[in-house]
Tab-separated table of C-alpha atoms in Angstrom:
chain	number	residue	atom	x	y	z
O	1	UNK	CA	-13.422	17.404	26.644
O	2	UNK	CA	-9.740	16.918	27.481
O	3	UNK	CA	-8.102	19.539	29.661
O	4	UNK	CA	-4.374	19.677	30.155
O	5	UNK	CA	-2.609	21.827	32.730
O	6	UNK	CA	0.815	23.200	31.973
O	7	UNK	CA	2.885	23.294	35.135
O	8	UNK	CA	6.525	23.531	34.023
O	9	UNK	CA	6.629	24.922	30.504
O	10	UNK	CA	8.172	28.355	30.076
O	11	UNK	CA	6.001	29.212	27.089
O	12	UNK	CA	3.791	32.241	27.603
O	13	UNK	CA	-0.004	31.977	27.486
O	14	UNK	CA	-0.326	33.871	24.228
O	15	UNK	CA	2.076	31.447	22.555
O	16	UNK	CA	-0.361	28.578	22.954
O	17	UNK	CA	-2.765	27.231	20.330
O	18	UNK	CA	-1.995	29.483	17.356
O	19	UNK	CA	-4.736	30.618	15.037
O	20	UNK	CA	-2.929	29.685	11.839
O	21	UNK	CA	-2.400	26.098	13.005
O	22	UNK	CA	-6.127	25.785	13.561
O	23	UNK	CA	-6.885	26.893	10.007
O	24	UNK	CA	-5.975	23.442	8.818
O	25	UNK	CA	-6.857	20.796	11.335
O	26	UNK	CA	-4.961	18.101	9.478
O	27	UNK	CA	-1.745	20.097	9.874
O	28	UNK	CA	-2.519	20.373	13.567
O	29	UNK	CA	-2.883	16.590	13.871
O	30	UNK	CA	0.355	15.972	11.968
O	31	UNK	CA	2.215	18.437	14.211
O	32	UNK	CA	0.738	16.898	17.321
O	33	UNK	CA	1.726	13.383	16.236
O	34	UNK	CA	5.254	14.564	15.413
O	35	UNK	CA	5.734	16.115	18.847
O	36	UNK	CA	4.258	13.157	20.690
O	37	UNK	CA	6.424	10.751	18.691
O	38	UNK	CA	9.558	12.594	19.808
O	39	UNK	CA	8.760	12.871	23.513
O	40	UNK	CA	7.659	10.622	26.338
O	41	UNK	CA	5.330	11.100	29.292
O	42	UNK	CA	5.120	14.544	30.808
O	43	UNK	CA	7.787	15.861	28.470
O	44	UNK	CA	5.290	15.669	25.619
O	45	UNK	CA	2.841	17.873	27.458
O	46	UNK	CA	5.588	20.422	28.012
O	47	UNK	CA	6.729	20.255	24.396
O	48	UNK	CA	3.314	20.895	22.842
O	49	UNK	CA	3.056	24.606	23.652
O	50	UNK	CA	6.538	25.249	22.256
O	51	UNK	CA	5.701	23.270	19.118
O	52	UNK	CA	2.568	25.355	18.604
O	53	UNK	CA	4.586	28.541	19.045
O	54	UNK	CA	7.160	27.388	16.529
O	55	UNK	CA	4.412	26.777	13.997
O	56	UNK	CA	3.332	30.400	14.234
O	57	UNK	CA	0.998	31.663	16.930
O	58	UNK	CA	-1.157	34.737	17.196
O	59	UNK	CA	1.717	36.912	18.363
O	60	UNK	CA	1.180	39.008	15.225
O	61	UNK	CA	-2.026	40.391	16.752
O	62	UNK	CA	-1.531	43.812	18.304
O	63	UNK	CA	-1.443	43.165	22.061
O	64	UNK	CA	-3.292	46.428	22.662
O	65	UNK	CA	-2.985	48.685	25.678
O	66	UNK	CA	-3.301	46.981	29.033
O	67	UNK	CA	-2.765	48.000	32.662
O	68	UNK	CA	0.416	46.852	34.348
O	69	UNK	CA	-1.330	44.277	36.491
O	70	UNK	CA	-2.640	42.530	33.357
O	71	UNK	CA	0.824	41.983	31.965
O	72	UNK	CA	2.092	40.745	35.304
O	73	UNK	CA	-0.716	38.209	35.636
O	74	UNK	CA	-0.278	37.135	32.013
O	75	UNK	CA	3.450	36.616	32.409
O	76	UNK	CA	2.768	34.290	35.322
O	77	UNK	CA	-0.035	32.463	33.568
O	78	UNK	CA	-1.084	28.833	33.601
O	79	UNK	CA	-2.230	27.030	30.468
O	80	UNK	CA	-5.499	25.182	30.026
O	81	UNK	CA	-6.633	24.141	26.595
O	82	UNK	CA	-9.542	22.181	25.222
O	83	UNK	CA	-8.643	19.396	22.828
O	84	UNK	CA	-10.329	20.599	19.620
O	85	UNK	CA	-12.487	18.645	17.259
O	86	UNK	CA	-12.294	19.131	13.473
O	87	UNK	CA	-14.840	21.950	13.656
O	88	UNK	CA	-13.209	23.684	16.638
O	89	UNK	CA	-10.563	25.811	14.984
O	90	UNK	CA	-10.195	29.232	16.567
O	91	UNK	CA	-12.470	31.913	15.179
O	92	UNK	CA	-10.345	34.633	13.541
O	93	UNK	CA	-9.634	37.624	15.759
O	94	UNK	CA	-11.380	39.996	13.355
O	95	UNK	CA	-14.630	38.021	13.544
O	96	UNK	CA	-14.439	37.738	17.333
O	97	UNK	CA	-14.053	41.500	17.670
O	98	UNK	CA	-16.381	42.686	14.889
O	99	UNK	CA	-19.399	40.402	15.198
O	100	UNK	CA	-20.907	41.046	18.603
O	101	UNK	CA	-24.103	41.438	20.547
O	102	UNK	CA	-23.610	44.322	22.952
O	103	UNK	CA	-26.874	46.228	22.882
O	104	UNK	CA	-25.527	49.048	25.016
O	105	UNK	CA	-23.836	50.184	21.799
O	106	UNK	CA	-26.570	49.315	19.298
O	107	UNK	CA	-28.406	46.349	17.860
O	108	UNK	CA	-26.208	45.771	14.795
O	109	UNK	CA	-23.430	43.180	14.953
O	110	UNK	CA	-20.871	45.812	13.936
O	111	UNK	CA	-22.223	48.555	16.243
O	112	UNK	CA	-20.105	47.565	19.269
O	113	UNK	CA	-16.838	47.762	17.294
O	114	UNK	CA	-17.999	51.054	15.791
O	115	UNK	CA	-19.156	52.802	18.958
O	116	UNK	CA	-17.431	51.203	21.946
O	117	UNK	CA	-13.966	52.594	21.342
O	118	UNK	CA	-14.530	55.598	23.615
O	119	UNK	CA	-15.665	53.568	26.622
O	120	UNK	CA	-13.475	54.449	29.602
O	121	UNK	CA	-12.415	51.210	31.260
O	122	UNK	CA	-9.561	52.373	33.456
O	123	UNK	CA	-9.827	52.794	36.376
O	124	UNK	CA	-12.649	50.275	36.939
O	125	UNK	CA	-14.229	48.960	40.096
O	126	UNK	CA	-16.808	46.318	40.979
O	127	UNK	CA	-19.172	46.306	43.945
O	128	UNK	CA	-19.462	42.928	45.695
O	129	UNK	CA	-22.484	42.785	48.006
O	130	UNK	CA	-25.432	40.770	49.231
O	131	UNK	CA	-25.036	37.491	51.070
O	132	UNK	CA	-21.275	37.674	51.606
O	133	UNK	CA	-19.191	38.079	54.733
O	134	UNK	CA	-16.764	40.487	53.037
O	135	UNK	CA	-18.703	42.977	50.888
O	136	UNK	CA	-17.111	46.058	49.388
O	137	UNK	CA	-15.965	47.886	46.273
O	138	UNK	CA	-12.919	46.379	44.618
O	139	UNK	CA	-10.642	47.794	41.944
O	140	UNK	CA	-10.460	45.507	38.935
O	141	UNK	CA	-6.981	44.279	39.805
O	142	UNK	CA	-8.296	43.339	43.270
O	143	UNK	CA	-11.235	41.478	41.709
O	144	UNK	CA	-8.647	39.340	39.956
O	145	UNK	CA	-6.615	39.280	43.160
O	146	UNK	CA	-3.451	37.251	43.205
O	147	UNK	CA	-4.883	34.715	40.772
O	148	UNK	CA	-2.810	34.029	37.692
O	149	UNK	CA	-4.560	34.451	34.371
O	150	UNK	CA	-5.554	31.265	32.591
O	151	UNK	CA	-6.188	30.838	28.895
O	152	UNK	CA	-9.395	28.927	28.265
O	153	UNK	CA	-10.299	27.956	24.706
O	154	UNK	CA	-14.100	27.784	24.826
O	155	UNK	CA	-16.917	27.430	22.344
O	156	UNK	CA	-19.328	30.382	22.400
O	157	UNK	CA	-22.862	29.540	21.256
O	158	UNK	CA	-25.303	32.412	20.685
O	159	UNK	CA	-29.030	31.823	21.130
O	160	UNK	CA	-29.333	33.209	17.573
O	161	UNK	CA	-27.672	29.971	16.370
O	162	UNK	CA	-24.233	31.295	15.448
O	163	UNK	CA	-21.071	30.262	17.271
O	164	UNK	CA	-17.359	30.925	17.723
O	165	UNK	CA	-14.314	29.361	19.378
O	166	UNK	CA	-12.437	31.918	21.470
O	167	UNK	CA	-9.212	31.819	23.521
O	168	UNK	CA	-10.257	33.769	26.631
O	169	UNK	CA	-7.957	35.047	29.369
O	170	UNK	CA	-9.319	35.244	32.884
O	171	UNK	CA	-9.719	33.639	36.288
O	172	UNK	CA	-12.309	31.241	37.688
O	173	UNK	CA	-15.254	33.112	39.206
O	174	UNK	CA	-15.011	30.667	42.116
O	175	UNK	CA	-11.700	32.277	43.136
O	176	UNK	CA	-13.401	35.624	43.734
O	177	UNK	CA	-16.469	34.142	45.414
O	178	UNK	CA	-14.337	32.140	47.822
O	179	UNK	CA	-12.515	35.303	48.881
O	180	UNK	CA	-15.700	37.247	49.671
O	181	UNK	CA	-17.090	34.282	51.670
O	182	UNK	CA	-20.722	33.575	50.687
O	183	UNK	CA	-23.053	33.194	53.656
O	184	UNK	CA	-25.257	30.160	54.253
O	185	UNK	CA	-28.154	32.094	52.670
O	186	UNK	CA	-26.428	32.603	49.315
O	187	UNK	CA	-28.065	30.568	46.543
O	188	UNK	CA	-27.703	32.756	43.431
O	189	UNK	CA	-25.291	35.281	41.937
O	190	UNK	CA	-26.558	38.405	40.161
O	191	UNK	CA	-24.405	40.351	37.679
O	192	UNK	CA	-25.013	43.968	36.714
O	193	UNK	CA	-23.439	45.722	33.728
O	194	UNK	CA	-22.472	49.359	33.414
O	195	UNK	CA	-25.324	51.850	32.918
O	196	UNK	CA	-23.877	54.985	31.344
O	197	UNK	CA	-25.975	56.480	28.504
O	198	UNK	CA	-23.328	59.136	27.878
O	199	UNK	CA	-20.832	56.462	26.849
O	200	UNK	CA	-23.273	53.847	25.614
O	201	UNK	CA	-25.486	55.167	22.813
O	202	UNK	CA	-27.678	52.067	22.755
O	203	UNK	CA	-28.943	52.996	26.204
O	204	UNK	CA	-30.141	56.356	24.861
O	205	UNK	CA	-32.288	54.902	22.105
O	206	UNK	CA	-36.017	55.573	22.422
O	207	UNK	CA	-36.592	52.203	20.802
O	208	UNK	CA	-34.469	50.213	23.200
O	209	UNK	CA	-36.404	47.318	24.727
O	210	UNK	CA	-34.082	46.469	27.616
O	211	UNK	CA	-34.705	47.999	31.009
O	212	UNK	CA	-31.157	49.124	31.777
O	213	UNK	CA	-28.863	48.235	33.410
O	214	UNK	CA	-28.352	44.810	31.864
O	215	UNK	CA	-28.549	42.068	34.489
O	216	UNK	CA	-27.852	38.355	34.485
O	217	UNK	CA	-27.689	35.585	37.041
O	218	UNK	CA	-26.459	32.107	37.881
O	219	UNK	CA	-27.200	29.579	40.531
O	220	UNK	CA	-24.372	29.542	43.082
O	221	UNK	CA	-23.197	26.058	42.108
O	222	UNK	CA	-23.069	27.154	38.449
O	223	UNK	CA	-21.050	30.221	39.411
O	224	UNK	CA	-18.632	28.096	41.456
O	225	UNK	CA	-18.133	25.545	38.668
O	226	UNK	CA	-14.490	25.360	37.464
O	227	UNK	CA	-15.472	26.198	33.858
O	228	UNK	CA	-17.118	29.525	34.817
O	229	UNK	CA	-14.705	32.326	33.994
O	230	UNK	CA	-14.322	36.022	34.718
O	231	UNK	CA	-12.635	37.125	31.486
O	232	UNK	CA	-10.338	40.136	31.182
O	233	UNK	CA	-8.800	39.286	27.830
O	234	UNK	CA	-8.868	37.248	24.650
O	235	UNK	CA	-6.319	36.226	22.035
O	236	UNK	CA	-3.473	37.053	24.401
O	237	UNK	CA	-4.452	40.703	24.857
O	238	UNK	CA	-6.678	42.711	27.162
O	239	UNK	CA	-10.396	42.493	26.432
O	240	UNK	CA	-11.491	44.831	23.606
O	241	UNK	CA	-14.281	47.229	24.540
O	242	UNK	CA	-16.726	45.667	22.097
O	243	UNK	CA	-16.248	42.277	23.758
O	244	UNK	CA	-17.245	43.482	27.209
O	245	UNK	CA	-14.175	45.242	28.586
O	246	UNK	CA	-12.809	45.258	31.082
O	247	UNK	CA	-14.607	42.377	32.805
O	248	UNK	CA	-17.152	39.911	31.457
O	249	UNK	CA	-18.657	36.597	32.444
O	250	UNK	CA	-18.044	33.478	30.330
O	251	UNK	CA	-20.176	30.371	30.983
O	252	UNK	CA	-19.379	28.102	28.022
O	253	UNK	CA	-22.251	25.623	28.373
O	254	UNK	CA	-24.898	28.384	28.278
O	255	UNK	CA	-26.076	30.667	25.487
O	256	UNK	CA	-23.958	33.764	25.067
O	257	UNK	CA	-26.481	36.250	26.469
O	258	UNK	CA	-25.731	34.839	29.938
O	259	UNK	CA	-22.265	36.396	29.664
O	260	UNK	CA	-22.774	39.814	31.253
O	261	UNK	CA	-20.335	42.407	29.899
O	262	UNK	CA	-18.637	45.430	31.518
O	263	UNK	CA	-19.607	44.173	34.969
O	264	UNK	CA	-19.863	46.734	37.771
O	265	UNK	CA	-21.718	44.769	40.473
O	266	UNK	CA	-21.794	41.151	41.640
O	267	UNK	CA	-24.446	40.385	44.248
O	268	UNK	CA	-25.099	37.121	46.053
O	269	UNK	CA	-28.772	36.585	46.815
O	270	UNK	CA	-31.058	34.084	48.510
O	271	UNK	CA	-33.656	34.279	45.716
O	272	UNK	CA	-33.409	33.879	41.948
O	273	UNK	CA	-32.606	37.296	40.468
O	274	UNK	CA	-34.558	38.905	37.667
O	275	UNK	CA	-32.502	38.984	34.451
O	276	UNK	CA	-32.823	41.303	31.465
O	277	UNK	CA	-33.799	38.928	28.659
O	278	UNK	CA	-35.932	36.709	30.849
O	279	UNK	CA	-37.869	39.790	31.992
O	280	UNK	CA	-38.251	40.996	28.420
O	281	UNK	CA	-39.368	37.705	26.815
O	282	UNK	CA	-39.667	34.839	29.327
O	283	UNK	CA	-41.102	32.467	26.705
O	284	UNK	CA	-37.939	32.879	24.600
O	285	UNK	CA	-35.101	33.382	27.097
O	286	UNK	CA	-35.127	31.258	30.227
O	287	UNK	CA	-33.090	31.827	33.349
O	288	UNK	CA	-30.897	28.760	32.818
O	289	UNK	CA	-30.278	29.228	29.062
O	290	UNK	CA	-28.332	25.974	28.788
O	291	UNK	CA	-27.413	25.109	25.213
O	292	UNK	CA	-29.898	22.388	24.272
O	293	UNK	CA	-30.391	21.269	20.657
O	294	UNK	CA	-33.657	19.564	21.674
O	295	UNK	CA	-35.336	22.770	22.870
O	296	UNK	CA	-35.931	25.185	20.008
O	297	UNK	CA	-36.273	28.918	20.280
O	298	UNK	CA	-39.892	29.848	19.448
O	299	UNK	CA	-38.684	31.396	16.184
O	300	UNK	CA	-35.893	29.065	15.053
O	301	UNK	CA	-34.345	25.645	15.552
O	302	UNK	CA	-31.434	25.134	17.919
O	303	UNK	CA	-30.426	21.780	16.399
O	304	UNK	CA	-27.593	23.299	14.365
O	305	UNK	CA	-25.438	26.406	14.424
O	306	UNK	CA	-23.500	28.592	12.025
O	307	UNK	CA	-19.849	28.526	13.079
O	308	UNK	CA	-18.083	31.757	12.158
O	309	UNK	CA	-16.568	32.588	9.778
O	310	UNK	CA	-19.496	31.661	7.573
O	311	UNK	CA	-20.784	33.033	4.292
O	312	UNK	CA	-24.217	33.425	2.760
O	313	UNK	CA	-23.482	30.927	-0.005
O	314	UNK	CA	-21.145	28.724	2.050
O	315	UNK	CA	-22.676	28.529	5.510
O	316	UNK	CA	-20.468	26.683	7.960
O	317	UNK	CA	-23.219	24.640	9.623
O	318	UNK	CA	-22.502	22.138	12.400
O	319	UNK	CA	-24.683	20.175	14.781
O	320	UNK	CA	-25.249	21.737	18.173
O	321	UNK	CA	-24.129	19.613	21.104
O	322	UNK	CA	-25.881	19.306	24.444
O	323	UNK	CA	-24.505	21.830	26.905
O	324	UNK	CA	-22.405	23.123	23.990
O	325	UNK	CA	-20.208	20.033	24.220
O	326	UNK	CA	-19.504	20.320	27.960
O	327	UNK	CA	-22.052	17.742	29.141
O	328	UNK	CA	-19.437	15.532	30.808
O	329	UNK	CA	-18.465	18.436	33.050
O	330	UNK	CA	-21.808	20.096	33.849
O	331	UNK	CA	-24.749	17.720	33.286
O	332	UNK	CA	-24.688	16.659	36.938
O	333	UNK	CA	-25.667	20.213	37.942
O	334	UNK	CA	-29.122	19.622	36.450
O	335	UNK	CA	-29.786	16.054	37.518
O	336	UNK	CA	-33.498	15.527	38.049
O	337	UNK	CA	-34.510	18.790	36.352
O	338	UNK	CA	-36.842	19.065	33.374
O	339	UNK	CA	-34.611	20.889	30.913
O	340	UNK	CA	-37.577	21.757	28.692
O	341	UNK	CA	-39.338	23.493	31.568
O	342	UNK	CA	-36.136	24.966	33.031
O	343	UNK	CA	-34.761	26.153	29.713
């Protein structure tokens, strides 16, 4: 994975890596070669975002309503982008926002888009507690702090064997954790999602299997890894409700269910926290949930995935990569572990 940092370009975050350019990867390569041929050294890195913007970005997507602090952080954003492979074109905005697992709003893939619109996400606060020197309740803008938003183009791999490529907006989780000062006892981070049956009809269902609220967890070194993101937006706009507004976790080398949505509490603990899916079916959903094509789900293979958009008669199947393609960055976290036992 190649990561570039934009330091001096004046292009805005949402002007980077346009969706239409990704629709034809060959066009992308031709455009990239043209820009590189006309610039030298660091100038080429600065020119790329502007070249992408000129080719037509995703500025045609409605930016949506967003609090003032979001726009301020976005306007002062940094750029980080993953060099895409032929199969890594951005997933269309409509698929990203209308094909979701968010069981608080129902079990159907279209239920979140259908029922999450009324979720009140402003104002929003998050409790930070446990093994930290500076616990407290923070407003969402204080969770983000003075950090500038970064755009991270990440693969999202669902344990159900479908996948997307999404341009997230957010800040490294490590920025927040450093500010609250973990104690020497802190070894894990627990995330808790909103529990509000009045707003979330899936939590009222008599047939719901999850013991609400939804919880997830990471080891502290996983949480502090530079790739781990607290997302507040996607596609250049504030996070849609159905995608986990206003704050969700994104850990790109793990299956998507690790990404807790609508987070209201972050707790640092000295013991491994209980998580929702692991508690419900420990033989199917392990605590680590690292993407591993060699370890199948009990009911289906994980060797390949269906990259959206994909049709019944034209399935867009690709091979699944170890750690979702981020092995060079994260494999060292699990050195010496049995990844079949610690799945």
